[in-house]
Short mmCIF file of C-alpha atoms (C1' of nucleotides) in Angstrom, two decimals:
data_model
loop_
_atom_site.label_atom_id
_atom_site.label_comp_id
_atom_site.label_asym_id
_atom_site.label_seq_id
_atom_site.Cartn_x
_atom_site.Cartn_y
_atom_site.Cartn_z
CA MET A 400 73.94 70.34 90.83
CA MET A 401 74.80 73.15 93.23
CA ALA A 402 76.49 76.23 91.86
CA GLU A 403 79.80 75.84 93.65
CA ASP A 404 80.07 72.23 92.51
CA LYS A 405 80.24 73.39 88.93
CA MET A 406 83.70 74.72 89.64
CA LYS A 407 84.97 71.43 91.04
CA LEU A 408 87.57 69.73 88.91
CA GLU A 409 85.98 66.32 89.28
CA ASN A 410 82.63 67.56 87.98
CA GLN A 411 84.03 68.93 84.75
CA ILE A 412 82.99 66.68 81.91
CA CYS A 413 85.82 68.01 79.77
CA PHE A 414 88.37 67.22 82.43
CA SER A 415 87.15 63.63 82.44
CA LEU A 416 87.56 63.58 78.67
CA TYR A 417 90.99 65.14 78.88
CA ALA A 418 92.30 62.81 81.60
CA THR A 419 90.75 59.65 80.15
CA THR A 420 92.13 60.36 76.68
CA ARG A 421 95.65 60.70 78.02
CA GLU A 422 95.42 57.60 80.17
CA MET A 423 94.02 55.54 77.30
CA THR A 424 96.77 56.82 75.03
CA LYS A 425 99.29 55.53 77.56
CA LEU A 426 97.77 52.06 77.24
CA TYR A 427 98.53 52.14 73.51
CA ARG A 428 102.20 52.92 74.05
CA PRO A 429 103.41 49.37 74.80
CA LEU A 430 101.24 48.02 71.98
CA LEU A 431 102.75 50.48 69.51
CA ALA A 432 106.33 50.08 70.73
CA ASP A 433 106.73 47.11 68.39
CA LEU A 434 105.96 49.28 65.39
CA ASP A 435 107.98 52.13 66.87
CA ILE A 436 105.21 54.69 66.34
CA THR A 437 103.23 57.07 68.52
CA TYR A 438 99.47 57.07 68.94
CA PRO A 439 98.86 59.97 66.52
CA GLN A 440 101.07 58.20 63.98
CA TYR A 441 98.99 55.05 64.48
CA LEU A 442 95.88 57.08 63.64
CA VAL A 443 97.55 58.29 60.44
CA LEU A 444 98.27 54.69 59.48
CA LEU A 445 94.69 53.62 60.27
CA ALA A 446 93.44 56.31 57.90
CA LEU A 447 95.88 55.28 55.18
CA TRP A 448 95.22 51.56 55.56
CA ASP A 449 91.59 52.38 54.91
CA SER A 450 92.33 54.55 51.90
CA SER A 451 95.53 55.80 50.29
CA PRO A 452 96.97 57.92 49.02
CA LEU A 453 95.36 60.85 50.82
CA SER A 454 96.30 64.49 50.58
CA VAL A 455 97.44 66.24 53.74
CA LYS A 456 94.14 68.09 53.62
CA GLU A 457 92.06 64.91 53.42
CA LEU A 458 94.10 63.28 56.17
CA GLY A 459 93.58 66.35 58.30
CA GLY A 460 89.86 66.18 57.65
CA ARG A 461 89.71 62.63 58.93
CA LEU A 462 91.91 63.21 62.01
CA TYR A 463 90.76 66.77 62.76
CA LEU A 464 94.33 68.02 62.45
CA ASP A 465 95.83 70.76 60.32
CA SER A 466 99.05 70.98 58.33
CA GLY A 467 100.83 72.64 61.22
CA THR A 468 100.58 69.38 63.12
CA LEU A 469 100.63 66.94 60.23
CA THR A 470 103.54 68.24 58.16
CA PRO A 471 106.26 67.61 60.76
CA MET A 472 104.66 64.33 61.85
CA LEU A 473 104.46 63.06 58.27
CA LYS A 474 108.06 64.05 57.65
CA ARG A 475 109.09 61.93 60.63
CA MET A 476 107.07 59.00 59.33
CA GLU A 477 108.63 59.43 55.92
CA LYS A 478 112.10 59.42 57.40
CA VAL A 479 111.54 56.03 59.08
CA GLY A 480 110.12 54.64 55.86
CA LEU A 481 106.45 54.10 56.72
CA ILE A 482 104.98 56.53 54.20
CA GLU A 483 105.94 58.52 51.14
CA ARG A 484 105.12 62.13 50.32
CA TYR A 485 104.80 63.46 46.78
CA ARG A 486 103.08 66.28 44.96
CA SER A 487 99.91 65.49 43.06
CA ARG A 488 100.28 65.65 39.27
CA GLU A 489 96.81 67.11 38.72
CA ASP A 490 97.15 69.74 41.41
CA GLU A 491 100.64 70.69 42.40
CA ARG A 492 99.41 72.34 45.57
CA LYS A 493 98.46 68.96 47.04
CA VAL A 494 100.94 66.70 48.78
CA LEU A 495 99.79 63.11 48.63
CA ILE A 496 100.61 60.66 51.40
CA GLY A 497 101.01 57.05 50.35
CA LEU A 498 102.08 53.89 52.13
CA THR A 499 105.43 52.26 51.50
CA LYS A 500 105.75 48.47 51.54
CA GLU A 501 106.84 48.76 55.16
CA GLY A 502 103.79 50.90 55.92
CA ARG A 503 101.47 48.37 54.28
CA ASP A 504 103.15 45.45 56.05
CA ALA A 505 102.64 47.15 59.39
CA GLU A 506 98.89 46.59 59.05
CA GLN A 507 99.27 42.88 59.78
CA LYS A 508 101.45 43.56 62.77
CA ALA A 509 98.86 46.01 64.07
CA ALA A 510 95.85 43.77 63.47
CA CYS A 511 95.84 42.56 67.08
CA ILE A 512 95.99 46.02 68.65
CA PRO A 513 92.25 46.80 68.78
CA ASP A 514 91.56 43.50 70.59
CA LEU A 515 94.53 43.86 72.93
CA LEU A 516 93.36 47.32 73.87
CA LEU A 517 89.79 46.22 74.49
CA GLU A 518 91.13 43.67 76.96
CA ASN A 519 92.29 46.60 79.05
CA ILE A 520 88.81 48.12 79.17
CA ASP A 521 86.36 46.67 81.61
CA MET A 522 83.31 47.44 79.49
CA ASN A 523 81.04 45.30 77.37
CA GLU A 524 80.40 45.94 73.71
CA GLU A 525 77.07 47.63 74.36
CA GLN A 526 78.62 50.11 76.79
CA ILE A 527 81.39 50.89 74.34
CA LEU A 528 78.99 51.46 71.47
CA GLN A 529 76.89 53.71 73.68
CA LEU A 530 79.96 55.73 74.68
CA GLN A 531 81.10 55.91 71.07
CA HIS A 532 77.70 57.24 70.05
CA THR A 533 77.63 59.87 72.78
CA LEU A 534 81.14 61.06 71.94
CA GLN A 535 80.39 61.30 68.26
CA ARG A 536 77.33 63.40 68.95
CA MET A 537 79.40 65.64 71.20
CA LEU A 538 82.14 65.89 68.59
CA GLU A 539 79.75 66.94 65.86
CA GLY A 540 78.10 69.46 68.17
CA ALA A 541 81.45 70.94 69.13
CA ARG A 542 82.51 71.26 65.52
CA GLU A 543 79.31 73.11 64.64
CA LYS A 544 79.63 75.50 67.57
CA GLY A 545 83.30 76.03 66.94
CA GLU A 546 83.00 76.73 63.25
CA GLY A 547 83.29 80.48 63.21
CA LEU A 548 86.32 80.78 65.46
CA MET B 527 81.55 43.82 64.71
CA MET B 528 83.43 42.38 61.76
CA ALA B 529 87.16 41.95 62.07
CA GLU B 530 88.16 44.43 59.39
CA ASP B 531 85.92 47.08 60.93
CA LYS B 532 88.03 47.04 64.05
CA MET B 533 90.77 48.73 62.08
CA LYS B 534 88.53 51.55 60.87
CA LEU B 535 89.37 54.93 62.31
CA GLU B 536 85.75 55.79 62.99
CA ASN B 537 85.23 52.67 65.09
CA GLN B 538 88.11 53.39 67.45
CA ILE B 539 86.70 54.44 70.80
CA CYS B 540 89.99 56.09 71.69
CA PHE B 541 89.99 58.13 68.51
CA SER B 542 86.54 59.44 69.44
CA LEU B 543 87.92 60.37 72.84
CA TYR B 544 90.99 61.99 71.32
CA ALA B 545 89.09 64.01 68.72
CA THR B 546 86.26 65.03 71.05
CA THR B 547 88.66 66.17 73.75
CA ARG B 548 90.48 68.42 71.33
CA GLU B 549 87.30 69.88 69.86
CA MET B 550 85.86 70.56 73.29
CA THR B 551 89.11 72.21 74.35
CA LYS B 552 88.74 74.54 71.40
CA LEU B 553 85.33 75.61 72.72
CA TYR B 554 87.02 76.74 75.93
CA ARG B 555 89.51 78.95 74.13
CA PRO B 556 87.24 82.00 73.59
CA LEU B 557 85.89 81.63 77.14
CA LEU B 558 89.42 81.61 78.58
CA ALA B 559 90.73 84.40 76.33
CA ASP B 560 89.47 86.94 78.86
CA LEU B 561 91.64 85.43 81.56
CA ASP B 562 94.46 84.94 79.10
CA ILE B 563 95.01 81.31 80.08
CA THR B 564 95.03 77.96 78.31
CA TYR B 565 92.76 75.04 79.13
CA PRO B 566 95.40 73.12 81.13
CA GLN B 567 96.12 76.32 83.06
CA TYR B 568 92.39 76.64 83.78
CA LEU B 569 92.46 73.13 85.23
CA VAL B 570 95.35 74.14 87.51
CA LEU B 571 93.31 77.10 88.73
CA LEU B 572 90.22 74.93 89.31
CA ALA B 573 92.34 72.65 91.49
CA LEU B 574 93.78 75.59 93.42
CA TRP B 575 90.45 77.37 93.85
CA ASP B 576 89.25 74.19 95.49
CA SER B 577 92.29 73.86 97.72
CA SER B 578 95.55 75.74 98.01
CA PRO B 579 98.38 75.71 98.41
CA LEU B 580 99.12 72.37 96.79
CA SER B 581 102.51 70.84 96.15
CA VAL B 582 103.48 70.11 92.56
CA LYS B 583 103.05 66.45 93.44
CA GLU B 584 99.51 66.90 94.80
CA LEU B 585 98.56 69.04 91.82
CA GLY B 586 99.92 66.38 89.52
CA GLY B 587 97.91 63.76 91.35
CA ARG B 588 94.69 65.67 90.75
CA LEU B 589 95.42 66.50 87.10
CA TYR B 590 97.24 63.27 86.21
CA LEU B 591 100.30 65.25 85.16
CA ASP B 592 103.90 65.00 86.29
CA SER B 593 106.52 67.63 87.06
CA GLY B 594 107.88 67.44 83.54
CA THR B 595 104.66 69.01 82.32
CA LEU B 596 103.73 71.06 85.36
CA THR B 597 107.01 72.79 86.17
CA PRO B 598 107.24 74.83 82.97
CA MET B 599 103.50 75.51 82.94
CA LEU B 600 103.55 76.73 86.56
CA LYS B 601 106.53 78.95 85.82
CA ARG B 602 104.56 80.59 83.03
CA MET B 603 101.59 81.11 85.34
CA GLU B 604 103.89 82.58 87.98
CA LYS B 605 105.37 84.97 85.46
CA VAL B 606 101.94 86.41 84.59
CA GLY B 607 101.12 86.71 88.27
CA LEU B 608 98.34 84.15 88.75
CA ILE B 609 100.18 81.90 91.20
CA GLU B 610 103.22 81.87 93.44
CA ARG B 611 105.77 79.08 93.90
CA TYR B 612 107.74 78.56 97.11
CA ARG B 613 109.49 75.76 98.92
CA SER B 614 107.72 74.13 101.84
CA ARG B 615 109.27 74.88 105.23
CA GLU B 616 108.59 71.42 106.66
CA ASP B 617 109.91 69.57 103.62
CA GLU B 618 112.27 71.50 101.43
CA ARG B 619 111.81 69.04 98.58
CA LYS B 620 108.25 70.22 98.05
CA VAL B 621 107.38 73.26 95.99
CA LEU B 622 104.04 74.67 97.05
CA ILE B 623 101.75 76.40 94.59
CA GLY B 624 99.56 79.14 95.99
CA LEU B 625 97.19 81.67 94.47
CA THR B 626 98.05 85.35 94.23
CA LYS B 627 95.32 87.96 94.68
CA GLU B 628 94.99 88.03 90.91
CA GLY B 629 94.66 84.25 90.85
CA ARG B 630 91.95 84.34 93.52
CA ASP B 631 90.11 87.17 91.79
CA ALA B 632 90.05 85.19 88.58
CA GLU B 633 87.62 82.74 90.17
CA GLN B 634 84.77 85.25 89.96
CA LYS B 635 85.57 86.01 86.35
CA ALA B 636 85.56 82.28 85.60
CA ALA B 637 82.36 81.50 87.46
CA CYS B 638 80.26 81.68 84.29
CA ILE B 639 82.48 79.38 82.24
CA PRO B 640 80.92 76.02 83.19
CA ASP B 641 77.46 77.27 82.24
CA LEU B 642 78.64 78.94 79.05
CA LEU B 643 80.31 75.75 78.02
CA LEU B 644 77.28 73.60 78.75
CA GLU B 645 75.29 75.84 76.42
CA ASN B 646 77.51 74.56 73.64
CA ILE B 647 76.69 70.95 74.40
CA ASP B 648 73.42 69.62 73.10
CA MET B 649 72.96 67.13 75.93
CA ASN B 650 70.73 67.08 78.99
CA GLU B 651 72.02 66.74 82.53
CA GLU B 652 71.24 63.06 82.70
CA GLN B 653 73.23 62.29 79.56
CA ILE B 654 76.17 64.30 80.83
CA LEU B 655 76.16 62.55 84.19
CA GLN B 656 75.99 59.20 82.45
CA LEU B 657 78.94 60.11 80.22
CA GLN B 658 80.87 61.43 83.20
CA HIS B 659 80.29 58.16 85.04
CA THR B 660 81.40 56.04 82.10
CA LEU B 661 84.55 58.09 81.58
CA GLN B 662 85.49 57.94 85.23
CA ARG B 663 85.15 54.17 85.24
CA MET B 664 87.30 54.02 82.10
CA LEU B 665 89.87 56.36 83.63
CA GLU B 666 90.20 54.30 86.79
CA GLY B 667 90.46 51.11 84.75
CA ALA B 668 93.16 52.59 82.55
CA ARG B 669 95.15 53.75 85.53
CA GLU B 670 95.07 50.30 87.09
CA LYS B 671 96.13 48.58 83.90
CA GLY B 672 98.79 51.15 83.18
CA GLU B 673 100.35 51.11 86.62
CA GLY B 674 103.40 49.04 85.96
CA LEU B 675 104.58 50.84 82.83
"C1'" DC C 1109 95.38 86.73 28.21
"C1'" DG C 1110 96.23 88.87 32.80
"C1'" DC C 1111 95.12 89.43 37.32
"C1'" DC C 1112 93.09 88.19 41.70
"C1'" DA C 1113 90.68 85.62 45.15
"C1'" DA C 1114 90.82 81.08 46.89
"C1'" DT C 1115 93.15 76.94 48.19
"C1'" DA C 1116 97.01 73.69 49.94
"C1'" DA C 1117 101.18 73.13 52.50
"C1'" DA C 1118 104.79 74.70 54.91
"C1'" DT C 1119 106.66 77.58 58.38
"C1'" DT C 1120 107.00 80.11 62.82
"C1'" DG C 1121 106.23 80.54 67.53
"C1'" DT C 1122 104.09 79.10 71.86
"C1'" DG C 1123 102.39 75.67 74.92
"C1'" DT C 1124 101.56 71.26 76.42
"C1'" DA C 1125 102.74 65.95 77.30
"C1'" DC C 1126 105.79 62.41 78.42
"C1'" DT C 1127 110.23 59.61 79.11
"C1'" DA C 1128 114.47 59.53 81.21
"C1'" DT C 1129 117.83 61.56 83.86
"C1'" DT C 1130 119.68 64.60 87.45
"C1'" DT C 1131 119.79 67.10 91.80
"C1'" DA C 1132 118.54 67.86 96.39
"C1'" DA C 1133 116.23 66.72 100.63
"C1'" DT C 1134 114.45 63.22 103.71
"C1'" DT C 1135 113.73 58.70 105.72
"C1'" DG C 1136 114.77 54.28 107.36
"C1'" DT C 1137 118.02 51.04 109.06
"C1'" DG C 1138 122.00 49.12 111.04
"C1'" DC D 367 125.24 58.65 113.64
"C1'" DA D 368 126.28 57.15 108.87
"C1'" DC D 369 124.49 56.11 104.62
"C1'" DA D 370 121.87 53.85 101.20
"C1'" DA D 371 117.16 53.99 99.43
"C1'" DT D 372 113.36 56.91 98.59
"C1'" DT D 373 111.00 60.96 97.32
"C1'" DA D 374 110.11 65.69 95.02
"C1'" DA D 375 111.22 68.84 91.43
"C1'" DA D 376 113.72 70.28 87.82
"C1'" DT D 377 115.86 69.43 83.48
"C1'" DA D 378 116.68 67.60 78.76
"C1'" DG D 379 114.97 65.85 74.66
"C1'" DT D 380 111.25 64.34 71.50
"C1'" DA D 381 106.68 64.75 69.71
"C1'" DC D 382 102.32 66.60 69.26
"C1'" DA D 383 98.70 70.69 68.84
"C1'" DC D 384 97.34 74.98 67.20
"C1'" DA D 385 97.13 80.01 65.78
"C1'" DA D 386 99.05 83.00 62.49
"C1'" DT D 387 101.72 83.92 58.58
"C1'" DT D 388 103.99 82.83 54.19
"C1'" DT D 389 104.63 80.62 49.69
"C1'" DA D 390 103.07 78.36 45.72
"C1'" DT D 391 99.45 76.90 42.69
"C1'" DT D 392 94.98 77.04 40.70
"C1'" DG D 393 90.51 78.63 39.04
"C1'" DG D 394 87.74 82.11 37.77
"C1'" DC D 395 86.50 86.44 35.38
"C1'" DG D 396 86.76 90.62 32.97
#
DNA sequence: CGCCAATAAATTGTGTACTATTTAATTGTG
DNA sequence: CACAATTAAATAGTACACAATTTATTGGCG
């Protein structure tokens, strides 16, 4: 690639990531409107449906988010009754996040979302798996490089 | 893939996008610290270095952002002297965004950023181009599907 | 036991994103 | 020409995201 092209917006791999992520997130919005949650909140529920309760720390480890982002988001989710927050007995520093009945019930309502979303992507399973693999490699690489910052 | 796996966080293609985008953005931070700008502000400058002035609308078209996001960001960039904002003479509805001398000079300082960033990615050119192509197809698809929302 | 470094959340402050609404300028049509 | 529909930005309000700091708890270790 020629030198000047490296400064073109459309050749920036990270701009493609940035723009695509936001556009894909918009596709989730109508699917999540039913549950009255945002996309990051949906990710929190996915993590909790897989395993709960989780401490804020553990949740942050899975979502790559810190308490500065999670604490206010979790308080909002608690207020609408999807989750509950309580201190761990064994270690009072930890705040555990558990699902309420409403939060557990939401899993059934959300079960169709992955398929509905895939309908909006004009890619076959092989292409998606390939993309997934590339992104995960990139993610791990970025986390290694970014460690000491 | 089995049905229950579709609800696993780590199998969500959009979660990979979301997490990777944020981690890659973090890699830019030290590179942009010199210029004292954020990653979205860097994208604005890339667009303007390619072509300026641009109206808020045109800029939004390139970055996939609307005035609700751009207006406050551009005002911050104006305040630190990177850009200037002024109404178009031909169409007073349009606010044109131009580069100041400082904004133009920043291009030289930023010229090394694409290469420095690529050093942090353990992928060859072919893999990057392939990823770029996949993401652009996904982006266009998402924009079509999301049009009427 | 007492103290101190380490850990977990919460808090503070700044900067995006996005929806919905408002304001102002322009265009198209009768 | 009048005037409604359209267009461009700005504004208002909510919700992330993240760096930096603060507060509370815990686990050593002398």
